Coordinates of C-alpha atoms in Angstrom, one line a residue:
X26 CA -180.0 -108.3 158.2
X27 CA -179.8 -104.9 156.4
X28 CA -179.6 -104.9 152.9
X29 CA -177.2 -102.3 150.8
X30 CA -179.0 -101.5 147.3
X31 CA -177.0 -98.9 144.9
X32 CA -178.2 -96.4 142.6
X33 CA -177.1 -96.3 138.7
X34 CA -176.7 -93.0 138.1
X35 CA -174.6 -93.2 135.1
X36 CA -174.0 -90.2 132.9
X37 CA -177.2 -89.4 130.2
X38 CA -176.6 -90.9 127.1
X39 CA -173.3 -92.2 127.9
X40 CA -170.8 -90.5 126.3
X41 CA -167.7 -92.4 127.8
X42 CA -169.0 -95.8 128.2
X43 CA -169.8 -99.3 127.7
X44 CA -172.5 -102.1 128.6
X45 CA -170.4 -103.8 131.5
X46 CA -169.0 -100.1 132.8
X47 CA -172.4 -98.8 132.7
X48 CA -174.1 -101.4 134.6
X49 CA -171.6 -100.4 137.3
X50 CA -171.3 -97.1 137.3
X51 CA -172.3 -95.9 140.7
X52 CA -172.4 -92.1 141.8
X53 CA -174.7 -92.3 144.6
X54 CA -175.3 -95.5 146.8
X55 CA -178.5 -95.3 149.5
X56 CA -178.4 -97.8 152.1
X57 CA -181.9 -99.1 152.9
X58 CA -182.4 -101.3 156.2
X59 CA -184.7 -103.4 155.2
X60 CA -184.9 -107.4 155.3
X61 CA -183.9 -110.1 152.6
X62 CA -187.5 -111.2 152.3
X63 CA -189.4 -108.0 152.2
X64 CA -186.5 -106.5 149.3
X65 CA -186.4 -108.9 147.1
X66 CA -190.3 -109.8 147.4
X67 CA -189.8 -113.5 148.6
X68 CA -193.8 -113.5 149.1
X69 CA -194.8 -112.8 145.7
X70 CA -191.9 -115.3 144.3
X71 CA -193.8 -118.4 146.6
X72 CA -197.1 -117.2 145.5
X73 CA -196.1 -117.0 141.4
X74 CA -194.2 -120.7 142.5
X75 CA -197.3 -121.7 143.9
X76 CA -199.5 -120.3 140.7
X77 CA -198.3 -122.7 138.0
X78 CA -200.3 -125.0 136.5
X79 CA -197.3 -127.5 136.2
X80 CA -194.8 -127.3 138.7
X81 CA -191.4 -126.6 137.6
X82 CA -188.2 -128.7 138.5
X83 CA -185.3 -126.3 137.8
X84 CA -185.7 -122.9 138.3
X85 CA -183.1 -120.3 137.6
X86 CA -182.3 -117.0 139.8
X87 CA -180.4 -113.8 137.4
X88 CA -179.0 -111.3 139.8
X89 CA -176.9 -108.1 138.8
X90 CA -173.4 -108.2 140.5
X91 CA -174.3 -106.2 143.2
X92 CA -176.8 -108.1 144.1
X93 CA -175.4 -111.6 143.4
X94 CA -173.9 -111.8 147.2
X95 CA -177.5 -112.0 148.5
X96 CA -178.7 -114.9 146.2
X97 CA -177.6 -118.1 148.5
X98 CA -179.7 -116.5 151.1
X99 CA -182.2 -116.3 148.4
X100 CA -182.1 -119.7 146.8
X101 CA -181.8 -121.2 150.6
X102 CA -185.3 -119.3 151.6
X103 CA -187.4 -120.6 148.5
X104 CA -185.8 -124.3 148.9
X105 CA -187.2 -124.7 152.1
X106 CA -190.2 -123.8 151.0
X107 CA -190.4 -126.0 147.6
X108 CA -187.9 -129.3 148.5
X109 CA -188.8 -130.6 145.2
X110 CA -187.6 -127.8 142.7
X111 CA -183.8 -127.2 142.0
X112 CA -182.9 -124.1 142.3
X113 CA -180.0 -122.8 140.4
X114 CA -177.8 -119.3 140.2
X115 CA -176.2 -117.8 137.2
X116 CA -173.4 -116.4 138.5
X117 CA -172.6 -114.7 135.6
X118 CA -174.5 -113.2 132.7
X119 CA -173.5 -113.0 129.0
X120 CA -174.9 -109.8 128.3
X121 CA -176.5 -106.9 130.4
X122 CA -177.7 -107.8 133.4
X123 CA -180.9 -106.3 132.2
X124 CA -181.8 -108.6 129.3
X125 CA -182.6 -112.2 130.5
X126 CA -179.7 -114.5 129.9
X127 CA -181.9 -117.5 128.1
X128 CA -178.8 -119.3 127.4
X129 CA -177.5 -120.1 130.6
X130 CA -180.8 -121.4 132.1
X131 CA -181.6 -123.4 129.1
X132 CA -178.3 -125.2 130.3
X133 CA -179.9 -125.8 133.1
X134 CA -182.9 -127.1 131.7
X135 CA -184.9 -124.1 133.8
X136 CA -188.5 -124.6 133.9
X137 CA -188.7 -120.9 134.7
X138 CA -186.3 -117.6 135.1
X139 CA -186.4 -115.6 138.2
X140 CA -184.8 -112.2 137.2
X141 CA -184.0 -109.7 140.0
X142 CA -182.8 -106.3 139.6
X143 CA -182.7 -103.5 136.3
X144 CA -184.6 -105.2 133.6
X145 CA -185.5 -104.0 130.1
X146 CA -188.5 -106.4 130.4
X147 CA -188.0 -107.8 126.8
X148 CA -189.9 -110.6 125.8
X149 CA -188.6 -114.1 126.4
X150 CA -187.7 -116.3 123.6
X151 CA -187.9 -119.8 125.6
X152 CA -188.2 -119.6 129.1
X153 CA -190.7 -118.2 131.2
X154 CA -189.2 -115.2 133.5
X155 CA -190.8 -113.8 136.8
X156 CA -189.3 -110.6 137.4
X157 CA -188.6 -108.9 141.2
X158 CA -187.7 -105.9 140.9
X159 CA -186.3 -105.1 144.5
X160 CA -188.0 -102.5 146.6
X161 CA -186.8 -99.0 147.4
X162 CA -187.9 -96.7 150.4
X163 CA -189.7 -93.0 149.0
X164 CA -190.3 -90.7 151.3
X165 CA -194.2 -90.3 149.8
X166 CA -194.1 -86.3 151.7
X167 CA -191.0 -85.2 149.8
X168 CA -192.6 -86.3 146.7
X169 CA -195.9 -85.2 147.0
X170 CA -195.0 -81.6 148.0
X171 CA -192.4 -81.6 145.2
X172 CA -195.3 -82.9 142.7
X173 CA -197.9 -80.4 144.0
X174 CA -195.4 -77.7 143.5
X175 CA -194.6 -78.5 140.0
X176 CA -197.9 -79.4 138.4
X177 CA -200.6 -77.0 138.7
X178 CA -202.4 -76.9 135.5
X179 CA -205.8 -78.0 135.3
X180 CA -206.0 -79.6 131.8
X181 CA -204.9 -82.3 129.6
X182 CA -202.9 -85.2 130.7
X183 CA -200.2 -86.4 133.0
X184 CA -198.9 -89.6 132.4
X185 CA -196.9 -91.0 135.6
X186 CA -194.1 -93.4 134.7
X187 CA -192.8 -95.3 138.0
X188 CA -189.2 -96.8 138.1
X189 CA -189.0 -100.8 138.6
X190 CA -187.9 -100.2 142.6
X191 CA -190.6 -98.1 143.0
X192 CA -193.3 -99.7 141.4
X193 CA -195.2 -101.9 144.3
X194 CA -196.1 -98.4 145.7
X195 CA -198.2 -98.3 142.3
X196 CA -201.7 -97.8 144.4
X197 CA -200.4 -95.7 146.7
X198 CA -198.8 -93.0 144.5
X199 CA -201.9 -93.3 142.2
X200 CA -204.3 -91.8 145.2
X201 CA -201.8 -89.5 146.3
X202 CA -201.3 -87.7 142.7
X203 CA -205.6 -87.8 142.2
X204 CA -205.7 -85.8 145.4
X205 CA -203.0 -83.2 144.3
X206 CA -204.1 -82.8 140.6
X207 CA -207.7 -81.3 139.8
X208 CA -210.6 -83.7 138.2
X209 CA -210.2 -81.5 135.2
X210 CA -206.7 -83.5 134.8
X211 CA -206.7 -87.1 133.4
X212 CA -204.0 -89.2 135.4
X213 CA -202.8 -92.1 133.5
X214 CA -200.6 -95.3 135.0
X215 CA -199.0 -97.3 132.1
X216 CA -199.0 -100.8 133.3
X217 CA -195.9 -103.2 134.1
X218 CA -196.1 -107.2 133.8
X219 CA -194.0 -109.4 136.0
X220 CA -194.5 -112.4 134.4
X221 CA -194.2 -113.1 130.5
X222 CA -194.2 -116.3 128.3
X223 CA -192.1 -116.9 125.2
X224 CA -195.8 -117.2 123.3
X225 CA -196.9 -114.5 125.0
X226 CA -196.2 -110.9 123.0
X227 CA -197.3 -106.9 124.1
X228 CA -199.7 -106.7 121.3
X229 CA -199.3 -103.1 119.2
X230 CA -202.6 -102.2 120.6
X231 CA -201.5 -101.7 124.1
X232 CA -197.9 -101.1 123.5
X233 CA -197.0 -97.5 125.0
X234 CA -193.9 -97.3 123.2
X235 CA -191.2 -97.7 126.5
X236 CA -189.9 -100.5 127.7
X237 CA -192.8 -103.1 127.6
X238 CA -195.0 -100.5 129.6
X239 CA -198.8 -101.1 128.1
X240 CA -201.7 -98.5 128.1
X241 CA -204.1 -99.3 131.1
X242 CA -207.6 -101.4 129.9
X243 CA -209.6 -98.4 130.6
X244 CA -207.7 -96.0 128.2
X245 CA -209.8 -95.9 124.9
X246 CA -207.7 -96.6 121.7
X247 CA -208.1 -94.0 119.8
X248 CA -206.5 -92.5 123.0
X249 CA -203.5 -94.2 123.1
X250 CA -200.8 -92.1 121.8
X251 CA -198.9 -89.0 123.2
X252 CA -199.9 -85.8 122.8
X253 CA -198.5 -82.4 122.5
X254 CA -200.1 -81.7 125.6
X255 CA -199.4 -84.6 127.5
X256 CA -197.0 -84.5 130.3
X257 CA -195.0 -87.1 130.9
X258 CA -193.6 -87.6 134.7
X259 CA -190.9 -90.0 135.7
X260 CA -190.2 -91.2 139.2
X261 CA -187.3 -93.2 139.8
X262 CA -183.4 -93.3 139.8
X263 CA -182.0 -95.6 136.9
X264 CA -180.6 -92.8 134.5
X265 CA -180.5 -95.5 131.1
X266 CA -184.4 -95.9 131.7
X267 CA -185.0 -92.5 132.1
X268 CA -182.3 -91.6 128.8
X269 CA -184.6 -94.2 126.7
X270 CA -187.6 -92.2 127.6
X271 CA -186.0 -88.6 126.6
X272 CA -185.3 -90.6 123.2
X273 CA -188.7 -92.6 123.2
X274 CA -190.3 -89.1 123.2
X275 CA -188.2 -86.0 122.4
X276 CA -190.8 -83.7 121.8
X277 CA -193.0 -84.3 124.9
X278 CA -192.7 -82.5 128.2
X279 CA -190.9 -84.7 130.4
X280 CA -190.2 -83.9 134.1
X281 CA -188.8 -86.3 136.7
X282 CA -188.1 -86.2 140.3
X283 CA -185.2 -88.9 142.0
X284 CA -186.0 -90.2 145.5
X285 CA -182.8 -90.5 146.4
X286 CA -181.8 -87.1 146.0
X287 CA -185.1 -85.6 146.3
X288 CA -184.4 -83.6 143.1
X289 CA -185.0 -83.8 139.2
X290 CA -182.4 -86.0 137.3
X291 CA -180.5 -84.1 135.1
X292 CA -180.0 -84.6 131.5
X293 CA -178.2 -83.2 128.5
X294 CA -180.5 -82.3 125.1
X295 CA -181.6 -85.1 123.2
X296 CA -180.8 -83.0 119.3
X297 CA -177.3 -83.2 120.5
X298 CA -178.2 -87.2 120.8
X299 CA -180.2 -87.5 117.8
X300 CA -176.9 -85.5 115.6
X301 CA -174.5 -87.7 116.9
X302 CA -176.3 -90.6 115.3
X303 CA -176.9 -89.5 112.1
X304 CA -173.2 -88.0 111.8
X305 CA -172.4 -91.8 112.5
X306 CA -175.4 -93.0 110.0
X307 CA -173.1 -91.6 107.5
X308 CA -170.3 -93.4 107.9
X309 CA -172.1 -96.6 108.0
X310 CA -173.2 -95.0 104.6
X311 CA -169.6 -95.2 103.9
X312 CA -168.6 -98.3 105.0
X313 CA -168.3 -101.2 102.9
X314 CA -168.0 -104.1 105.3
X315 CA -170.9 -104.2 108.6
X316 CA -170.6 -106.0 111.5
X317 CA -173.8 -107.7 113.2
X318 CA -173.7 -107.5 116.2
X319 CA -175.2 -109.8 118.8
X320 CA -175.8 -108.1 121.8
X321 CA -178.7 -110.3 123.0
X322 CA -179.6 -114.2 122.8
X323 CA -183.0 -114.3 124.5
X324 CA -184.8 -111.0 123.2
X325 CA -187.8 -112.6 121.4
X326 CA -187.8 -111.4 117.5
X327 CA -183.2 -111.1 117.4
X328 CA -183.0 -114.0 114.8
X329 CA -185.4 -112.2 113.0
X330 CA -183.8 -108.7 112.8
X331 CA -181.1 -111.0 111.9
X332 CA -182.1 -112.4 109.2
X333 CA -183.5 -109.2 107.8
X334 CA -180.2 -107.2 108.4
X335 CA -178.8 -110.1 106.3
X336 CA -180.9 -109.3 103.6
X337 CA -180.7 -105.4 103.6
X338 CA -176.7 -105.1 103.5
X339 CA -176.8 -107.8 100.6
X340 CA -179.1 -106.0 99.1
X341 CA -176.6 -102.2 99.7
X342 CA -174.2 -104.2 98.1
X343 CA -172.5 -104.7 101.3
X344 CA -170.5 -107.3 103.0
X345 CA -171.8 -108.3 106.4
X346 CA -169.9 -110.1 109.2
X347 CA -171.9 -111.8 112.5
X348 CA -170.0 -111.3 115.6
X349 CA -170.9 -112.9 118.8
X350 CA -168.4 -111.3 121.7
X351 CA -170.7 -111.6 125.1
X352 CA -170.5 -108.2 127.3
X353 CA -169.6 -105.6 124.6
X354 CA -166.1 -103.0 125.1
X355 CA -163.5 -101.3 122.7
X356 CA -160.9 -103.9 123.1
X357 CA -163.0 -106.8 121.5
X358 CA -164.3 -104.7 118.6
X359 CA -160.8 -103.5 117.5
X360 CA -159.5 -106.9 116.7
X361 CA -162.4 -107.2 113.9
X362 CA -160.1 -104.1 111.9
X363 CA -161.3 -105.1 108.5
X364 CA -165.1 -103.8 109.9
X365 CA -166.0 -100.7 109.0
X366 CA -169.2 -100.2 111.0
X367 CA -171.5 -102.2 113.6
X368 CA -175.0 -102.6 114.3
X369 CA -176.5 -103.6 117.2
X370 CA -178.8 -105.7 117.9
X371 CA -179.8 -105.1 121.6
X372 CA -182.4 -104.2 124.2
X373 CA -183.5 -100.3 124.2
X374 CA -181.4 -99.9 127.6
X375 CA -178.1 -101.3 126.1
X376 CA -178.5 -100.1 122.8
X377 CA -177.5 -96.8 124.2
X378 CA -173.9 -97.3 123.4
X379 CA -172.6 -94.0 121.5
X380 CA -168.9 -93.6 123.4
X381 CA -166.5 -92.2 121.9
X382 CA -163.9 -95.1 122.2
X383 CA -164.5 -97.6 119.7
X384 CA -162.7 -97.5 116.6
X385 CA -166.0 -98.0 114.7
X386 CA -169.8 -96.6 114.8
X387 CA -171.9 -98.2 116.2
X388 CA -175.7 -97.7 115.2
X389 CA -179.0 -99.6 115.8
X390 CA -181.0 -102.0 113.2
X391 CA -183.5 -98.7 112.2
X392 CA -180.8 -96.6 111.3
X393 CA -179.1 -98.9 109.8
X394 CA -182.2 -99.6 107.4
X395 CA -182.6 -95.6 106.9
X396 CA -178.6 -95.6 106.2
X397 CA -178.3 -97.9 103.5
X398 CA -181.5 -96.5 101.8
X399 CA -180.6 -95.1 97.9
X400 CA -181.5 -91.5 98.8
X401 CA -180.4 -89.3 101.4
X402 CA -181.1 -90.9 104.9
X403 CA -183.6 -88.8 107.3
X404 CA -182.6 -87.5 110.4
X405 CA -182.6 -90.8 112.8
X406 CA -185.6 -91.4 115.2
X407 CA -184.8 -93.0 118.7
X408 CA -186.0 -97.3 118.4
X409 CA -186.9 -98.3 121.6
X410 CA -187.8 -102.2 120.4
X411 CA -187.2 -104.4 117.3
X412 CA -190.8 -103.8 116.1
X413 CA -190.0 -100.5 114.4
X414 CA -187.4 -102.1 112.4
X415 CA -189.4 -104.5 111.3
X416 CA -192.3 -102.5 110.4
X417 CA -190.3 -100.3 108.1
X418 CA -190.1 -101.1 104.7
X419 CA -187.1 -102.9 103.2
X420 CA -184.6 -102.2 100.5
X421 CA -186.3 -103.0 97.2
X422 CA -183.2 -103.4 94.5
X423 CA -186.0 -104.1 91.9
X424 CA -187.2 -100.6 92.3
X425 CA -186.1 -99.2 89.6
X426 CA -187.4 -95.6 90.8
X427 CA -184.7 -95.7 93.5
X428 CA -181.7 -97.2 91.6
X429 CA -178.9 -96.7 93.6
X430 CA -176.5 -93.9 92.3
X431 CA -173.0 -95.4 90.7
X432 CA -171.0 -92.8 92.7
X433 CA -172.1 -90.1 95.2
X434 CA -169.9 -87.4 97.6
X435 CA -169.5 -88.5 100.8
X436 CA -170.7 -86.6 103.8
X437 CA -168.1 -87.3 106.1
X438 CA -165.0 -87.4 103.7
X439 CA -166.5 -85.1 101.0
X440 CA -164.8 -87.9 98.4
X441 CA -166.6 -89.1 95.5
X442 CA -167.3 -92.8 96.4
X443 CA -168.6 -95.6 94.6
X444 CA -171.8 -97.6 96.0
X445 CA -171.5 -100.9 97.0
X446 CA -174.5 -101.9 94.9
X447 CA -172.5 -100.4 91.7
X448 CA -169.4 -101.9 92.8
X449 CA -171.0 -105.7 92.9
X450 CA -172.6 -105.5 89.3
X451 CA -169.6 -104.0 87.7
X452 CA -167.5 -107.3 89.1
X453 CA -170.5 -109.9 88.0
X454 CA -169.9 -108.2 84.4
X455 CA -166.3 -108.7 84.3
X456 CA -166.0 -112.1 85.9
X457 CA -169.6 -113.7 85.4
X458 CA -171.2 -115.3 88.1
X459 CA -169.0 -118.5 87.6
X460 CA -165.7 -119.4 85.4
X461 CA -163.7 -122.2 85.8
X462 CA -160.2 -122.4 84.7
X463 CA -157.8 -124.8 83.2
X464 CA -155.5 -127.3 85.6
X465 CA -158.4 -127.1 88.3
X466 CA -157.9 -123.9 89.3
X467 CA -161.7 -122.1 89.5
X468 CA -162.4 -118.3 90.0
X469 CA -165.5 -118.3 92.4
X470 CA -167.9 -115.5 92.2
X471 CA -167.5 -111.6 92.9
X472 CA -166.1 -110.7 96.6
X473 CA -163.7 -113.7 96.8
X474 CA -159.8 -113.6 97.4
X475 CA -158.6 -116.1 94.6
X476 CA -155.1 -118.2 94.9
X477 CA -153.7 -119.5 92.0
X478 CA -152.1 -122.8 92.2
X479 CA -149.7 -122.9 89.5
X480 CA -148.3 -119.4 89.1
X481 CA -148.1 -119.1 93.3
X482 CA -149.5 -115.9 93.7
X483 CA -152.8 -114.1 94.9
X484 CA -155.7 -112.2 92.6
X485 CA -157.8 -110.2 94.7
X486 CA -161.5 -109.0 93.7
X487 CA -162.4 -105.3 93.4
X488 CA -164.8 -105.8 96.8
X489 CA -164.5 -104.8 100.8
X490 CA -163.5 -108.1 102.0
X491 CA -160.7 -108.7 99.1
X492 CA -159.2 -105.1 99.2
X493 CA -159.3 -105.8 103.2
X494 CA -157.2 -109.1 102.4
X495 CA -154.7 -107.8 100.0
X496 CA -154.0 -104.9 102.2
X497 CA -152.8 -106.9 104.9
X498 CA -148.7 -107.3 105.4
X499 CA -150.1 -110.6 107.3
X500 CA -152.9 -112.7 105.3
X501 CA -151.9 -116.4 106.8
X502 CA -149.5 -119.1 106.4
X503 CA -147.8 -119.1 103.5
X504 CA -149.2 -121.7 100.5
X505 CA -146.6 -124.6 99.6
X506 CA -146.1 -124.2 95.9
X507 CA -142.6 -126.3 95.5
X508 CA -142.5 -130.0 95.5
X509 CA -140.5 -130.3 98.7
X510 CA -140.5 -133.5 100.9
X511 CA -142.9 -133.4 104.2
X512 CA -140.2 -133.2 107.0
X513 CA -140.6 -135.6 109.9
X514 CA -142.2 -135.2 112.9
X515 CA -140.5 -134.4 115.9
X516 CA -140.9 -134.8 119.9
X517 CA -141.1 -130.8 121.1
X518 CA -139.6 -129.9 124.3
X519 CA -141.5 -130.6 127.6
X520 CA -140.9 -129.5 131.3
X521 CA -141.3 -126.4 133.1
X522 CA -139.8 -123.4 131.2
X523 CA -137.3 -122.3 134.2
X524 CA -136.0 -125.9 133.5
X525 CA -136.7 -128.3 130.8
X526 CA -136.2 -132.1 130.8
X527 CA -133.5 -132.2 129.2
X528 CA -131.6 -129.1 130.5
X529 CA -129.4 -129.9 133.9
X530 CA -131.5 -129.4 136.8
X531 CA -130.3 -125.7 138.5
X532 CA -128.6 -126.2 142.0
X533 CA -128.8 -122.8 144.7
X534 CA -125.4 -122.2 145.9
X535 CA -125.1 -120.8 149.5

């Protein structure tokens, strides 16, 4: 039976898009007649099956939607092969299809993940994941002639990144390019796992800084880092892997060649990227109230960028907010109105969300951190894991040599605005940390909306959420404040709305 595989080729840097539209953007479709078994790798599945120390009794399959129709034919060819293991589908994921969706197969007490399609290849938090990438047909004498062509020089270093699709052809492609290139030329292959454990992590040492690729064993370290000589060479289709590794590396040479249409993918210049973000780093500068949010609940490491952005937006004198909306678009965003700004924590391939149609920015966990930062933030770098978050150093407010400024001029407004840090420490000096009033009635800390019971009527803090509150012509049901009887109960109405019970029954006259 033929099998129909389709091409993302989704515009660079998506400008006018969002995670579920991009995973479905489709400009291009190749048809490739090849069988279920030899596609989706059903080999290599048995033999990993086959591999584990302790056999697993539920096992999960993640496919994309455009794949999803093919995974009863799937499930169906490893069952007969392992009676004893349940094999279960997620028909639908909660995030990108990319990122492993943890919480559904945890559900279903999966022993093992078996993720087909795209994939960020982000480490697992708690279930083991085997990852088939699918196989696409490359016509190896289009590529090598177009490779020879390109690359003649004889020194330095080409480093050859291959697409998921393409990647069992590994060996293949490796002795095709040693041929075309001379000996003078090193020829380097990061390397792709498709297995990983929750315990098991891409240690800093081999990490080649792109989407879990790792330098090869025989690379020395004091050789493994790019540079300004190094050519970087892409082969594949899937434009948000090959957008992450414009960003990953914007000063390197990159070239790339698409074997579907036998051409170089285009893209547009990554400054124009890099200005866009720190034009919206500025008004998350601005912004008094920050949204987290969760893009992701089986990236290993998100609870602890969590926890951290927590701590740095405290820290800004900021307010923070954690929102958890699945598969993210405009229309959920806008009805959090009393955010000012959003960061998200994602994979590299879906944190490539810069459209134009939220209401708010949007920025990742590192520029946040550079954002929030006393001094004037740096022009952003592109964060292709939560690593380089982490390893940056966080806000110190004891440092006294970087004391946030009362008031400052924004960038983006050119107003004189007052830092959420100065704000906070001006309210603890009028109110105190804690005052409680006669009757009952207690005034809570700074940054709290406060209703007074006997005089009926609202005091509002000098703080984001407060003024957010107050400015509201709606801020909930209205607070009793008479001594008026409770009314009784009442049976509602019940029936069909085109005729209640106790309405006559409507007789068609002819």
């Amino acid at each position: 039976e033929g099998l129909k595989s389709e091409t993302d080729m989704a515009s660079a840097f998506y400008q006018n898009d969002n995670i579920e539209d991009r995973e479905n953007s489709l400009a291009e479709q190749e048809t490739i007649e090849i069988s279920i078994e030899d596609y989706f790798d059903i080999a290599a599945t048995i033999s990993h099956l086959k591999s584990q120390q302790k056999p697993p009794q539920n096992v999960a399959l993640q496919l994309p939607d455009d794949l999803l129709k093919h995974a009863a034919e799937i499930s169906t060819n490893l069952a007969q092969v392992f009676p004893a293991i349940r094999f279960f589908i997620l028909g639908d994921t909660s995030y990108g299809s990319c990122c492993l969706d943890e919480v559904a197969a945890e559900h279903l007490r999966a022993d093992l993940l078996l993720h087909y399609g795209a994939a960020c290849l982000s480490a697992p938090s708690h279930v083991p994941v085997f990852y088939i990438f699918g196989r696409r047909q490359l016509s190896l004498p289009s590529f090598t002639d177009y490779f020879s062509k390109s690359h003649t020089s004889d020194n330095g270093r080409t480093i050859f990144i291959v697409d998921l699709p393409y990647y069992y052809l590994i060996q293949e492609l490796e002795e095709k390019i040693r041929n075309i290139l001379p000996t003078s030329r090193k020829v380097i292959f990061p390397v792709v796992s498709r297995s990983a454990r929750p315990e098991e992590g891409l240690s800093p040492e081999r990490d080649f800084g792109y989407l879990a690729r790792e330098w090869p064993s025989e690379v020395p370290l004091e050789e493994r880092s790019i540079k300004s000589d190094d050519v970087l060479f892409y082969l594949g289709d899937h434009q948000p892997s090959f957008s992450v590794l414009h960003l990953s590396f914007p000063d390197s040479r990159i070239d790339s060649y698409s074997p579907v249409s036998q051409t170089p993918l285009q893209i547009s210049s990554s400054s124009a990227y890099f200005k866009r973000r720190y034009y919206l780093m500025q008004k998350v500068r601005d912004a008094t109230s920050i949204g987290l949010l969760v893009g992701t609940l089986g990236v290993s490491g998100y609870l602890e960028v969590l926890n951290r952005l927590k701590k740095d937006i405290v820290k800004a004198g900021k307010k923070y907010y954690v929102v958890v909306v699945g598969k993210i678009n405009p229309a959920k965003l806008a009805n959090f109105g009393h955010i000012e700004a959003f960061v998200l924590v994602s994979c590299p391939i879906n944190s490539l969300l810069d459209s134009r149609e939220f209401h708010q920015p949007i920025v990742s966990p590192l520029e946040l951190s550079l954002a929030i930062q006393p001094q004037d933030p740096p022009f952003p770098k592109f964060s292709g894991s939560f690593r380089e978050y982490l390893k940056s150093a966080p806000l110190d407010d004891d440092n006294e040599d970087h004391e946030q400024e009362e008031t400052r001029v924004s960038m983006i407004t050119g107003r004189i605005v007052e830092s959420g840090k100065y704000l906070q420490d001006k309210q603890k000096k009028k109110n105190g940390e804690r005052k409680e009033t006669e009757e009952g009635s207690l005034v809570e800390t700074s940054g709290t909306s406060l209703w007074w019971k006997d005089r009926g009527e609202l005091t509002v803090a000098n703080l984001p959420a407060a003024k957010s509150l107050s400015g509201r012509s709606f801020i909930g049901l209205e607070y009793a404040t008479d001594d008026s009887a409770p009314m009784q109960v009442l049976t509602g109405t019940s029936g069909l709305p085109m005729a209640y019970d106790h309405e006559p029954t409507p007789t068609l006259t002819l």
